[in-house]
Amino acid sequence: MIEAKGLSVSYGRHIALEDVSLNVARGDITVVLGANGAGKSTLVAALAGVVPLRAGTIHLDGSDITFAPAHRRVALRLATVPQGRGLFPDMSVADNLALGSFVTDQDDFASRREAVFSLFPRLAERRNQAAETMSGGEQQMLAIGRALMASPAYLLLDEPSLGLSPMLVAELFRAVRAIADRGVGVLLVEQNALQSLKIAERAYLVENGHIVDQGPAAGLRYDPGVIDTYLGGRKLLPPARGGK
Ligand code: ATP
């Protein structure tokens, strides 16, 4: 479990996160929904260790990582896919993937890469192609694949659906679900409430740096505030029997 308690982050005098607490369990998808500027990326950055905390603590499977540097968190199996993907554009797919494993044990490199290729077969087909020549959806797959090369127990995904067509988002989210079903705890930061709530177990709503609501994702899909803010007032059909 990732247990974040009372996280506060400021940029100068601007308070971007204030007293935010949340948990991410292994095997679950935990969605954080929020509008532009709500503080979602700051939350991801705080958990990844790339912005300093003003207050709060972060525990990873019971160990205090509040002051652990970012690279140490990756070695402790907390991997991040930043907004905008952060790929090395002129490097090949294969080289981008290889860089994802640089802080981890290299023994099972080949089997980890095969696992990424089986999840995203298009990466295998394009392994020698430069990252910048791929479509937006493929680049997002590569960014997730690179994070998986660190063999994470927890994966932080910052708005992976941004700029992708609904069909590609559905494909990507199916892969995210498969990653969680293999036991990885996924924190999915999103504005796409419609599709993200369908695949998630839990959800948090962030507004102006504060958590304003939380609960099982299935319940939040019918929350009037979520429907008004994120779903354009659209009512969702009840989930299919046996579905999420
Ligand atoms: P988006 O969906 O647009 O990415 P977000 O929910 O991820 O938004 P953040 O990027 O975390 O929001 O930003 C939260 C607030 O902090 C915003 O008001 C933003 O302008 C501010 N902010 C973010 N990064 C910085 C920075 N480096 N310096 C100053 N202010 C910042």
PDB file of C-alpha atoms and ligand atoms in Angstrom:
ATOM      1  CA  MET A   1       0.000   0.000   0.000  1.00  0.00           C
ATOM      2  CA  ILE A   2       1.080   3.587  -0.663  1.00  0.00           C
ATOM      3  CA  GLU A   3      -0.105   5.615   2.318  1.00  0.00           C
ATOM      4  CA  ALA A   4       0.130   9.372   1.891  1.00  0.00           C
ATOM      5  CA  LYS A   5      -0.920  11.469   4.878  1.00  0.00           C
ATOM      6  CA  GLY A   6      -1.417  15.211   5.133  1.00  0.00           C
ATOM      7  CA  LEU A   7       0.597  16.122   2.027  1.00  0.00           C
ATOM      8  CA  SER A   8       1.074  19.829   1.438  1.00  0.00           C
ATOM      9  CA  VAL A   9       3.099  21.364  -1.393  1.00  0.00           C
ATOM     10  CA  SER A  10       3.688  25.037  -2.187  1.00  0.00           C
ATOM     11  CA  TYR A  11       5.285  26.750  -5.151  1.00  0.00           C
ATOM     12  CA  GLY A  12       6.548  29.922  -3.522  1.00  0.00           C
ATOM     13  CA  ARG A  13       3.471  31.458  -1.923  1.00  0.00           C
ATOM     14  CA  HIS A  14       1.058  29.403  -4.024  1.00  0.00           C
ATOM     15  CA  ILE A  15      -0.363  26.426  -2.135  1.00  0.00           C
ATOM     16  CA  ALA A  16      -0.856  23.644  -4.709  1.00  0.00           C
ATOM     17  CA  LEU A  17      -1.730  20.799  -2.297  1.00  0.00           C
ATOM     18  CA  GLU A  18      -3.057  21.109   1.229  1.00  0.00           C
ATOM     19  CA  ASP A  19      -3.463  18.255   3.699  1.00  0.00           C
ATOM     20  CA  VAL A  20      -4.032  15.562   1.076  1.00  0.00           C
ATOM     21  CA  SER A  21      -4.245  11.967   2.308  1.00  0.00           C
ATOM     22  CA  LEU A  22      -4.787   8.963   0.094  1.00  0.00           C
ATOM     23  CA  ASN A  23      -4.041   5.259  -0.170  1.00  0.00           C
ATOM     24  CA  VAL A  24      -3.189   3.127  -3.182  1.00  0.00           C
ATOM     25  CA  ALA A  25      -3.529  -0.624  -2.698  1.00  0.00           C
ATOM     26  CA  ARG A  26      -1.741  -3.369  -4.658  1.00  0.00           C
ATOM     27  CA  GLY A  27      -3.910  -4.751  -7.446  1.00  0.00           C
ATOM     28  CA  ASP A  28      -6.281  -1.783  -7.394  1.00  0.00           C
ATOM     29  CA  ILE A  29      -6.705   1.199  -9.678  1.00  0.00           C
ATOM     30  CA  THR A  30      -7.160   4.363  -7.653  1.00  0.00           C
ATOM     31  CA  VAL A  31      -8.324   7.316  -9.734  1.00  0.00           C
ATOM     32  CA  VAL A  32      -7.689  10.942  -8.832  1.00  0.00           C
ATOM     33  CA  LEU A  33     -10.064  13.212 -10.727  1.00  0.00           C
ATOM     34  CA  GLY A  34      -9.640  16.937 -10.920  1.00  0.00           C
ATOM     35  CA  ALA A  35      -9.928  19.853 -13.325  1.00  0.00           C
ATOM     36  CA  ASN A  36      -6.956  21.723 -14.819  1.00  0.00           C
ATOM     37  CA  GLY A  37      -4.847  23.194 -12.050  1.00  0.00           C
ATOM     38  CA  ALA A  38      -6.515  21.195  -9.249  1.00  0.00           C
ATOM     39  CA  GLY A  39      -3.162  19.835  -8.098  1.00  0.00           C
ATOM     40  CA  LYS A  40      -3.146  16.362  -9.681  1.00  0.00           C
ATOM     41  CA  SER A  41       0.317  16.571 -11.248  1.00  0.00           C
ATOM     42  CA  THR A  42       1.661  18.066  -8.033  1.00  0.00           C
ATOM     43  CA  LEU A  43       0.316  15.043  -6.166  1.00  0.00           C
ATOM     44  CA  VAL A  44       2.064  12.679  -8.593  1.00  0.00           C
ATOM     45  CA  ALA A  45       5.273  14.725  -8.324  1.00  0.00           C
ATOM     46  CA  ALA A  46       5.099  14.622  -4.516  1.00  0.00           C
ATOM     47  CA  LEU A  47       4.650  10.839  -4.481  1.00  0.00           C
ATOM     48  CA  ALA A  48       7.442  10.427  -7.042  1.00  0.00           C
ATOM     49  CA  GLY A  49       9.750  12.614  -4.965  1.00  0.00           C
ATOM     50  CA  VAL A  50      10.349  15.361  -7.518  1.00  0.00           C
ATOM     51  CA  VAL A  51       8.790  18.224  -5.562  1.00  0.00           C
ATOM     52  CA  PRO A  52       9.526  18.870  -1.873  1.00  0.00           C
ATOM     53  CA  LEU A  53       6.770  18.482   0.716  1.00  0.00           C
ATOM     54  CA  ARG A  54       5.911  21.325   3.066  1.00  0.00           C
ATOM     55  CA  ALA A  55       4.146  18.791   5.307  1.00  0.00           C
ATOM     56  CA  GLY A  56       3.013  15.187   5.324  1.00  0.00           C
ATOM     57  CA  THR A  57       4.374  11.662   5.187  1.00  0.00           C
ATOM     58  CA  ILE A  58       4.516   8.919   2.560  1.00  0.00           C
ATOM     59  CA  HIS A  59       4.832   5.230   3.407  1.00  0.00           C
ATOM     60  CA  LEU A  60       5.429   2.482   0.866  1.00  0.00           C
ATOM     61  CA  ASP A  61       4.505  -0.989   2.134  1.00  0.00           C
ATOM     62  CA  GLY A  62       5.064   0.303   5.662  1.00  0.00           C
ATOM     63  CA  SER A  63       8.463   1.952   5.012  1.00  0.00           C
ATOM     64  CA  ASP A  64       8.757   5.703   5.398  1.00  0.00           C
ATOM     65  CA  ILE A  65       9.863   7.139   2.020  1.00  0.00           C
ATOM     66  CA  THR A  66       8.939  10.757   2.790  1.00  0.00           C
ATOM     67  CA  PHE A  67      12.519  11.907   2.284  1.00  0.00           C
ATOM     68  CA  ALA A  68      13.676   9.252  -0.206  1.00  0.00           C
ATOM     69  CA  PRO A  69      15.059  10.777  -3.437  1.00  0.00           C
ATOM     70  CA  ALA A  70      13.182  10.094  -6.659  1.00  0.00           C
ATOM     71  CA  HIS A  71      15.613   7.484  -8.041  1.00  0.00           C
ATOM     72  CA  ARG A  72      15.477   5.571  -4.743  1.00  0.00           C
ATOM     73  CA  ARG A  73      11.671   5.400  -4.996  1.00  0.00           C
ATOM     74  CA  VAL A  74      12.001   3.787  -8.437  1.00  0.00           C
ATOM     75  CA  ALA A  75      14.410   1.238  -6.961  1.00  0.00           C
ATOM     76  CA  LEU A  76      11.800   0.621  -4.231  1.00  0.00           C
ATOM     77  CA  ARG A  77       9.411  -0.216  -7.102  1.00  0.00           C
ATOM     78  CA  LEU A  78       7.404   2.991  -7.342  1.00  0.00           C
ATOM     79  CA  ALA A  79       7.444   4.013 -11.025  1.00  0.00           C
ATOM     80  CA  THR A  80       5.971   7.112 -12.642  1.00  0.00           C
ATOM     81  CA  VAL A  81       4.681   7.999 -16.094  1.00  0.00           C
ATOM     82  CA  PRO A  82       4.680  11.803 -16.159  1.00  0.00           C
ATOM     83  CA  GLN A  83       2.190  13.956 -18.010  1.00  0.00           C
ATOM     84  CA  GLY A  84       3.532  14.461 -21.524  1.00  0.00           C
ATOM     85  CA  ARG A  85       5.266  11.053 -21.283  1.00  0.00           C
ATOM     86  CA  GLY A  86       8.865  12.261 -20.965  1.00  0.00           C
ATOM     87  CA  LEU A  87      10.180   9.972 -23.703  1.00  0.00           C
ATOM     88  CA  PHE A  88      13.595  10.374 -25.299  1.00  0.00           C
ATOM     89  CA  PRO A  89      12.234  11.327 -28.724  1.00  0.00           C
ATOM     90  CA  ASP A  90      15.167  10.480 -30.989  1.00  0.00           C
ATOM     91  CA  MET A  91      15.940   7.203 -29.256  1.00  0.00           C
ATOM     92  CA  SER A  92      14.398   3.924 -30.366  1.00  0.00           C
ATOM     93  CA  VAL A  93      11.545   2.150 -28.639  1.00  0.00           C
ATOM     94  CA  ALA A  94      13.970  -0.525 -27.473  1.00  0.00           C
ATOM     95  CA  ASP A  95      16.391   2.029 -26.008  1.00  0.00           C
ATOM     96  CA  ASN A  96      13.605   3.936 -24.241  1.00  0.00           C
ATOM     97  CA  LEU A  97      12.489   0.665 -22.683  1.00  0.00           C
ATOM     98  CA  ALA A  98      16.043  -0.239 -21.658  1.00  0.00           C
ATOM     99  CA  LEU A  99      16.409   3.097 -19.847  1.00  0.00           C
ATOM    100  CA  GLY A 100      13.357   2.240 -17.740  1.00  0.00           C
ATOM    101  CA  SER A 101      15.250  -0.551 -16.055  1.00  0.00           C
ATOM    102  CA  PHE A 102      18.453   1.276 -15.186  1.00  0.00           C
ATOM    103  CA  VAL A 103      17.980   1.336 -11.414  1.00  0.00           C
ATOM    104  CA  THR A 104      16.706  -2.233 -11.162  1.00  0.00           C
ATOM    105  CA  ASP A 105      18.296  -5.647 -11.261  1.00  0.00           C
ATOM    106  CA  GLN A 106      19.215  -6.539 -14.863  1.00  0.00           C
ATOM    107  CA  ASP A 107      18.902 -10.325 -14.448  1.00  0.00           C
ATOM    108  CA  ASP A 108      15.384 -10.651 -15.835  1.00  0.00           C
ATOM    109  CA  PHE A 109      15.656  -7.787 -18.337  1.00  0.00           C
ATOM    110  CA  ALA A 110      14.670  -9.965 -21.304  1.00  0.00           C
ATOM    111  CA  SER A 111      11.598 -11.451 -19.609  1.00  0.00           C
ATOM    112  CA  ARG A 112      10.447  -8.010 -18.440  1.00  0.00           C
ATOM    113  CA  ARG A 113      10.777  -6.677 -21.959  1.00  0.00           C
ATOM    114  CA  GLU A 114       8.833  -9.636 -23.343  1.00  0.00           C
ATOM    115  CA  ALA A 115       6.068  -8.932 -20.802  1.00  0.00           C
ATOM    116  CA  VAL A 116       5.891  -5.321 -22.047  1.00  0.00           C
ATOM    117  CA  PHE A 117       5.796  -6.514 -25.669  1.00  0.00           C
ATOM    118  CA  SER A 118       2.993  -8.974 -24.910  1.00  0.00           C
ATOM    119  CA  LEU A 119       0.970  -6.192 -23.242  1.00  0.00           C
ATOM    120  CA  PHE A 120       1.681  -3.749 -26.091  1.00  0.00           C
ATOM    121  CA  PRO A 121       2.458  -5.796 -29.247  1.00  0.00           C
ATOM    122  CA  ARG A 122       2.822  -2.604 -31.298  1.00  0.00           C
ATOM    123  CA  LEU A 123       5.961  -1.756 -29.333  1.00  0.00           C
ATOM    124  CA  ALA A 124       7.497  -5.051 -30.430  1.00  0.00           C
ATOM    125  CA  GLU A 125       6.668  -4.320 -34.075  1.00  0.00           C
ATOM    126  CA  ARG A 126       8.206  -0.849 -33.768  1.00  0.00           C
ATOM    127  CA  ARG A 127      11.143  -1.676 -31.505  1.00  0.00           C
ATOM    128  CA  ASN A 128      13.731  -0.081 -33.820  1.00  0.00           C
ATOM    129  CA  GLN A 129      11.652   2.995 -34.614  1.00  0.00           C
ATOM    130  CA  ALA A 130      12.449   6.374 -33.003  1.00  0.00           C
ATOM    131  CA  ALA A 131       9.950   7.254 -30.255  1.00  0.00           C
ATOM    132  CA  GLU A 132       9.113  10.593 -31.895  1.00  0.00           C
ATOM    133  CA  THR A 133       7.879   8.885 -35.065  1.00  0.00           C
ATOM    134  CA  MET A 134       5.140   6.995 -33.240  1.00  0.00           C
ATOM    135  CA  SER A 135       1.504   8.065 -32.779  1.00  0.00           C
ATOM    136  CA  GLY A 136       0.373   9.666 -29.523  1.00  0.00           C
ATOM    137  CA  GLY A 137      -1.258   6.434 -28.349  1.00  0.00           C
ATOM    138  CA  GLU A 138       1.831   4.393 -29.142  1.00  0.00           C
ATOM    139  CA  GLN A 139       4.018   6.915 -27.335  1.00  0.00           C
ATOM    140  CA  GLN A 140       1.800   6.603 -24.263  1.00  0.00           C
ATOM    141  CA  MET A 141       2.137   2.811 -24.457  1.00  0.00           C
ATOM    142  CA  LEU A 142       5.910   3.237 -24.657  1.00  0.00           C
ATOM    143  CA  ALA A 143       5.936   5.550 -21.628  1.00  0.00           C
ATOM    144  CA  ILE A 144       3.952   2.986 -19.627  1.00  0.00           C
ATOM    145  CA  GLY A 145       6.127   0.169 -20.971  1.00  0.00           C
ATOM    146  CA  ARG A 146       9.262   2.024 -19.906  1.00  0.00           C
ATOM    147  CA  ALA A 147       7.862   2.413 -16.374  1.00  0.00           C
ATOM    148  CA  LEU A 148       7.003  -1.304 -16.304  1.00  0.00           C
ATOM    149  CA  MET A 149      10.655  -2.076 -17.085  1.00  0.00           C
ATOM    150  CA  ALA A 150      11.400  -0.950 -13.512  1.00  0.00           C
ATOM    151  CA  SER A 151       9.248  -3.901 -12.381  1.00  0.00           C
ATOM    152  CA  PRO A 152       7.046  -1.645 -10.256  1.00  0.00           C
ATOM    153  CA  ALA A 153       4.797  -2.686  -7.419  1.00  0.00           C
ATOM    154  CA  TYR A 154       3.136   0.716  -7.789  1.00  0.00           C
ATOM    155  CA  LEU A 155       2.625   2.788 -10.913  1.00  0.00           C
ATOM    156  CA  LEU A 156       1.720   6.483 -11.011  1.00  0.00           C
ATOM    157  CA  LEU A 157       0.079   7.560 -14.283  1.00  0.00           C
ATOM    158  CA  ASP A 158      -0.426  11.279 -14.911  1.00  0.00           C
ATOM    159  CA  GLU A 159      -3.261  11.850 -17.413  1.00  0.00           C
ATOM    160  CA  PRO A 160      -2.368   9.078 -19.874  1.00  0.00           C
ATOM    161  CA  SER A 161      -5.569   9.676 -21.880  1.00  0.00           C
ATOM    162  CA  LEU A 162      -4.671  13.287 -22.729  1.00  0.00           C
ATOM    163  CA  GLY A 163      -5.045  13.959 -26.453  1.00  0.00           C
ATOM    164  CA  LEU A 164      -6.042  10.398 -27.361  1.00  0.00           C
ATOM    165  CA  SER A 165      -9.207   9.326 -29.193  1.00  0.00           C
ATOM    166  CA  PRO A 166     -11.880   7.530 -27.118  1.00  0.00           C
ATOM    167  CA  MET A 167     -11.042   4.258 -28.893  1.00  0.00           C
ATOM    168  CA  LEU A 168      -7.353   4.529 -28.021  1.00  0.00           C
ATOM    169  CA  VAL A 169      -8.199   5.532 -24.465  1.00  0.00           C
ATOM    170  CA  ALA A 170     -10.319   2.393 -24.142  1.00  0.00           C
ATOM    171  CA  GLU A 171      -7.408   0.269 -25.414  1.00  0.00           C
ATOM    172  CA  LEU A 172      -4.966   1.969 -23.078  1.00  0.00           C
ATOM    173  CA  PHE A 173      -7.242   1.638 -20.072  1.00  0.00           C
ATOM    174  CA  ARG A 174      -7.720  -2.082 -20.808  1.00  0.00           C
ATOM    175  CA  ALA A 175      -3.943  -2.404 -20.564  1.00  0.00           C
ATOM    176  CA  VAL A 176      -3.918  -0.400 -17.302  1.00  0.00           C
ATOM    177  CA  ARG A 177      -6.553  -2.777 -15.926  1.00  0.00           C
ATOM    178  CA  ALA A 178      -4.416  -5.763 -16.963  1.00  0.00           C
ATOM    179  CA  ILE A 179      -1.399  -4.225 -15.182  1.00  0.00           C
ATOM    180  CA  ALA A 180      -3.415  -3.845 -11.964  1.00  0.00           C
ATOM    181  CA  ASP A 181      -4.781  -7.374 -12.315  1.00  0.00           C
ATOM    182  CA  ARG A 182      -1.166  -8.602 -12.197  1.00  0.00           C
ATOM    183  CA  GLY A 183      -0.935  -7.107  -8.709  1.00  0.00           C
ATOM    184  CA  VAL A 184       0.421  -3.610  -9.403  1.00  0.00           C
ATOM    185  CA  GLY A 185      -1.167  -0.751  -7.439  1.00  0.00           C
ATOM    186  CA  VAL A 186      -2.059   1.946  -9.981  1.00  0.00           C
ATOM    187  CA  LEU A 187      -2.648   5.612  -9.207  1.00  0.00           C
ATOM    188  CA  LEU A 188      -4.415   7.017 -12.270  1.00  0.00           C
ATOM    189  CA  VAL A 189      -4.670  10.792 -12.395  1.00  0.00           C
ATOM    190  CA  GLU A 190      -7.311  11.776 -14.922  1.00  0.00           C
ATOM    191  CA  GLN A 191      -9.837  14.256 -16.209  1.00  0.00           C
ATOM    192  CA  ASN A 192     -11.580  11.502 -18.185  1.00  0.00           C
ATOM    193  CA  ALA A 193     -14.076  10.484 -15.503  1.00  0.00           C
ATOM    194  CA  LEU A 194     -16.303   8.516 -17.843  1.00  0.00           C
ATOM    195  CA  GLN A 195     -13.708   5.916 -18.790  1.00  0.00           C
ATOM    196  CA  SER A 196     -11.431   5.975 -15.747  1.00  0.00           C
ATOM    197  CA  LEU A 197     -14.197   5.354 -13.203  1.00  0.00           C
ATOM    198  CA  LYS A 198     -15.235   2.260 -15.173  1.00  0.00           C
ATOM    199  CA  ILE A 199     -11.906   0.524 -14.619  1.00  0.00           C
ATOM    200  CA  ALA A 200     -11.110   1.741 -11.099  1.00  0.00           C
ATOM    201  CA  GLU A 201     -11.778   0.440  -7.602  1.00  0.00           C
ATOM    202  CA  ARG A 202     -11.464   3.717  -5.720  1.00  0.00           C
ATOM    203  CA  ALA A 203     -11.599   7.387  -6.601  1.00  0.00           C
ATOM    204  CA  TYR A 204     -10.680  10.707  -5.068  1.00  0.00           C
ATOM    205  CA  LEU A 205     -11.832  14.121  -6.257  1.00  0.00           C
ATOM    206  CA  VAL A 206      -9.350  16.999  -6.010  1.00  0.00           C
ATOM    207  CA  GLU A 207     -10.307  20.672  -6.157  1.00  0.00           C
ATOM    208  CA  ASN A 208      -7.961  23.586  -5.512  1.00  0.00           C
ATOM    209  CA  GLY A 209      -5.391  21.341  -3.871  1.00  0.00           C
ATOM    210  CA  HIS A 210      -7.859  19.634  -1.510  1.00  0.00           C
ATOM    211  CA  ILE A 211      -9.555  16.249  -1.585  1.00  0.00           C
ATOM    212  CA  VAL A 212     -13.255  17.049  -1.632  1.00  0.00           C
ATOM    213  CA  ASP A 213     -14.733  13.565  -2.049  1.00  0.00           C
ATOM    214  CA  GLN A 214     -13.631   9.947  -2.124  1.00  0.00           C
ATOM    215  CA  GLY A 215     -15.121   6.492  -2.235  1.00  0.00           C
ATOM    216  CA  PRO A 216     -15.609   3.361  -4.338  1.00  0.00           C
ATOM    217  CA  ALA A 217     -15.347   4.284  -8.043  1.00  0.00           C
ATOM    218  CA  ALA A 218     -18.633   2.530  -8.822  1.00  0.00           C
ATOM    219  CA  GLY A 219     -20.429   4.825  -6.384  1.00  0.00           C
ATOM    220  CA  LEU A 220     -18.789   8.036  -7.617  1.00  0.00           C
ATOM    221  CA  ARG A 221     -20.016   7.309 -11.143  1.00  0.00           C
ATOM    222  CA  TYR A 222     -23.488   8.174  -9.869  1.00  0.00           C
ATOM    223  CA  ASP A 223     -22.460  11.081  -7.655  1.00  0.00           C
ATOM    224  CA  PRO A 224     -24.363  14.201  -8.821  1.00  0.00           C
ATOM    225  CA  GLY A 225     -21.254  16.383  -8.312  1.00  0.00           C
ATOM    226  CA  VAL A 226     -19.139  14.085 -10.514  1.00  0.00           C
ATOM    227  CA  ILE A 227     -21.864  13.874 -13.149  1.00  0.00           C
ATOM    228  CA  ASP A 228     -22.228  17.668 -13.279  1.00  0.00           C
ATOM    229  CA  THR A 229     -18.514  18.488 -13.213  1.00  0.00           C
ATOM    230  CA  TYR A 230     -16.950  15.742 -15.283  1.00  0.00           C
ATOM    231  CA  LEU A 231     -19.700  14.084 -17.258  1.00  0.00           C
ATOM    232  CA  GLY A 232     -21.547  17.133 -18.554  1.00  0.00           C
ATOM    233  CA  GLY A 233     -24.631  16.216 -16.571  1.00  0.00           C
ATOM    234  CA  ARG A 234     -24.785  12.898 -18.440  1.00  0.00           C
ATOM    235  CA  LYS A 235     -26.345  10.016 -16.557  1.00  0.00           C
ATOM    236  CA  LEU A 236     -24.421   6.768 -16.857  1.00  0.00           C
ATOM    237  CA  LEU A 237     -26.218   3.513 -17.421  1.00  0.00           C
ATOM    238  CA  PRO A 238     -25.961   1.096 -14.500  1.00  0.00           C
ATOM    239  CA  PRO A 239     -22.961  -1.242 -14.861  1.00  0.00           C
ATOM    240  CA  ALA A 240     -23.554  -4.500 -16.719  1.00  0.00           C
ATOM    241  CA  ARG A 241     -24.033  -7.496 -14.487  1.00  0.00           C
ATOM    242  CA  GLY A 242     -20.662  -8.844 -13.417  1.00  0.00           C
ATOM    243  CA  GLY A 243     -18.931  -5.725 -14.764  1.00  0.00           C
ATOM    244  CA  LYS A 244     -17.193  -2.960 -12.837  1.00  0.00           C
TER     245      LYS A 244
HETATM  246  P1  ATP B   1      -3.443  19.909 -15.243  1.00  0.00           P
HETATM  247  O1  ATP B   1      -4.581  18.953 -15.379  1.00  0.00           O
HETATM  248  O2  ATP B   1      -3.635  21.160 -16.032  1.00  0.00           O
HETATM  249  O3  ATP B   1      -2.112  19.277 -15.451  1.00  0.00           O
HETATM  250  P2  ATP B   1      -3.132  19.666 -12.380  1.00  0.00           P
HETATM  251  O4  ATP B   1      -4.377  19.298 -11.655  1.00  0.00           O
HETATM  252  O5  ATP B   1      -2.175  18.586 -12.673  1.00  0.00           O
HETATM  253  O6  ATP B   1      -3.495  20.445 -13.713  1.00  0.00           O
HETATM  254  P3  ATP B   1      -0.919  21.030 -11.139  1.00  0.00           P
HETATM  255  O7  ATP B   1      -0.074  20.988 -12.377  1.00  0.00           O
HETATM  256  O8  ATP B   1      -0.553  20.143 -10.031  1.00  0.00           O
HETATM  257  O9  ATP B   1      -2.453  20.805 -11.508  1.00  0.00           O
HETATM  258  O10 ATP B   1      -0.933  22.543 -10.624  1.00  0.00           O
HETATM  259  C1  ATP B   1      -1.576  22.923  -9.405  1.00  0.00           C
HETATM  260  C2  ATP B   1      -1.395  24.422  -9.204  1.00  0.00           C
HETATM  261  O11 ATP B   1      -0.008  24.708  -8.948  1.00  0.00           O
HETATM  262  C3  ATP B   1      -1.792  25.246 -10.404  1.00  0.00           C
HETATM  263  O12 ATP B   1      -2.393  26.439  -9.932  1.00  0.00           O
HETATM  264  C4  ATP B   1      -0.487  25.541 -11.093  1.00  0.00           C
HETATM  265  O13 ATP B   1      -0.534  26.770 -11.804  1.00  0.00           O
HETATM  266  C5  ATP B   1       0.489  25.614  -9.933  1.00  0.00           C
HETATM  267  N1  ATP B   1       1.838  25.159 -10.315  1.00  0.00           N
HETATM  268  C6  ATP B   1       2.162  23.941 -10.821  1.00  0.00           C
HETATM  269  N2  ATP B   1       3.490  23.846 -11.006  1.00  0.00           N
HETATM  270  C7  ATP B   1       4.020  25.029 -10.628  1.00  0.00           C
HETATM  271  C8  ATP B   1       5.359  25.558 -10.586  1.00  0.00           C
HETATM  272  N3  ATP B   1       6.407  24.843 -10.956  1.00  0.00           N
HETATM  273  N4  ATP B   1       5.505  26.832 -10.127  1.00  0.00           N
HETATM  274  C9  ATP B   1       4.441  27.560  -9.722  1.00  0.00           C
HETATM  275  N5  ATP B   1       3.164  27.131  -9.719  1.00  0.00           N
HETATM  276  C10 ATP B   1       2.951  25.877 -10.179  1.00  0.00           C
END
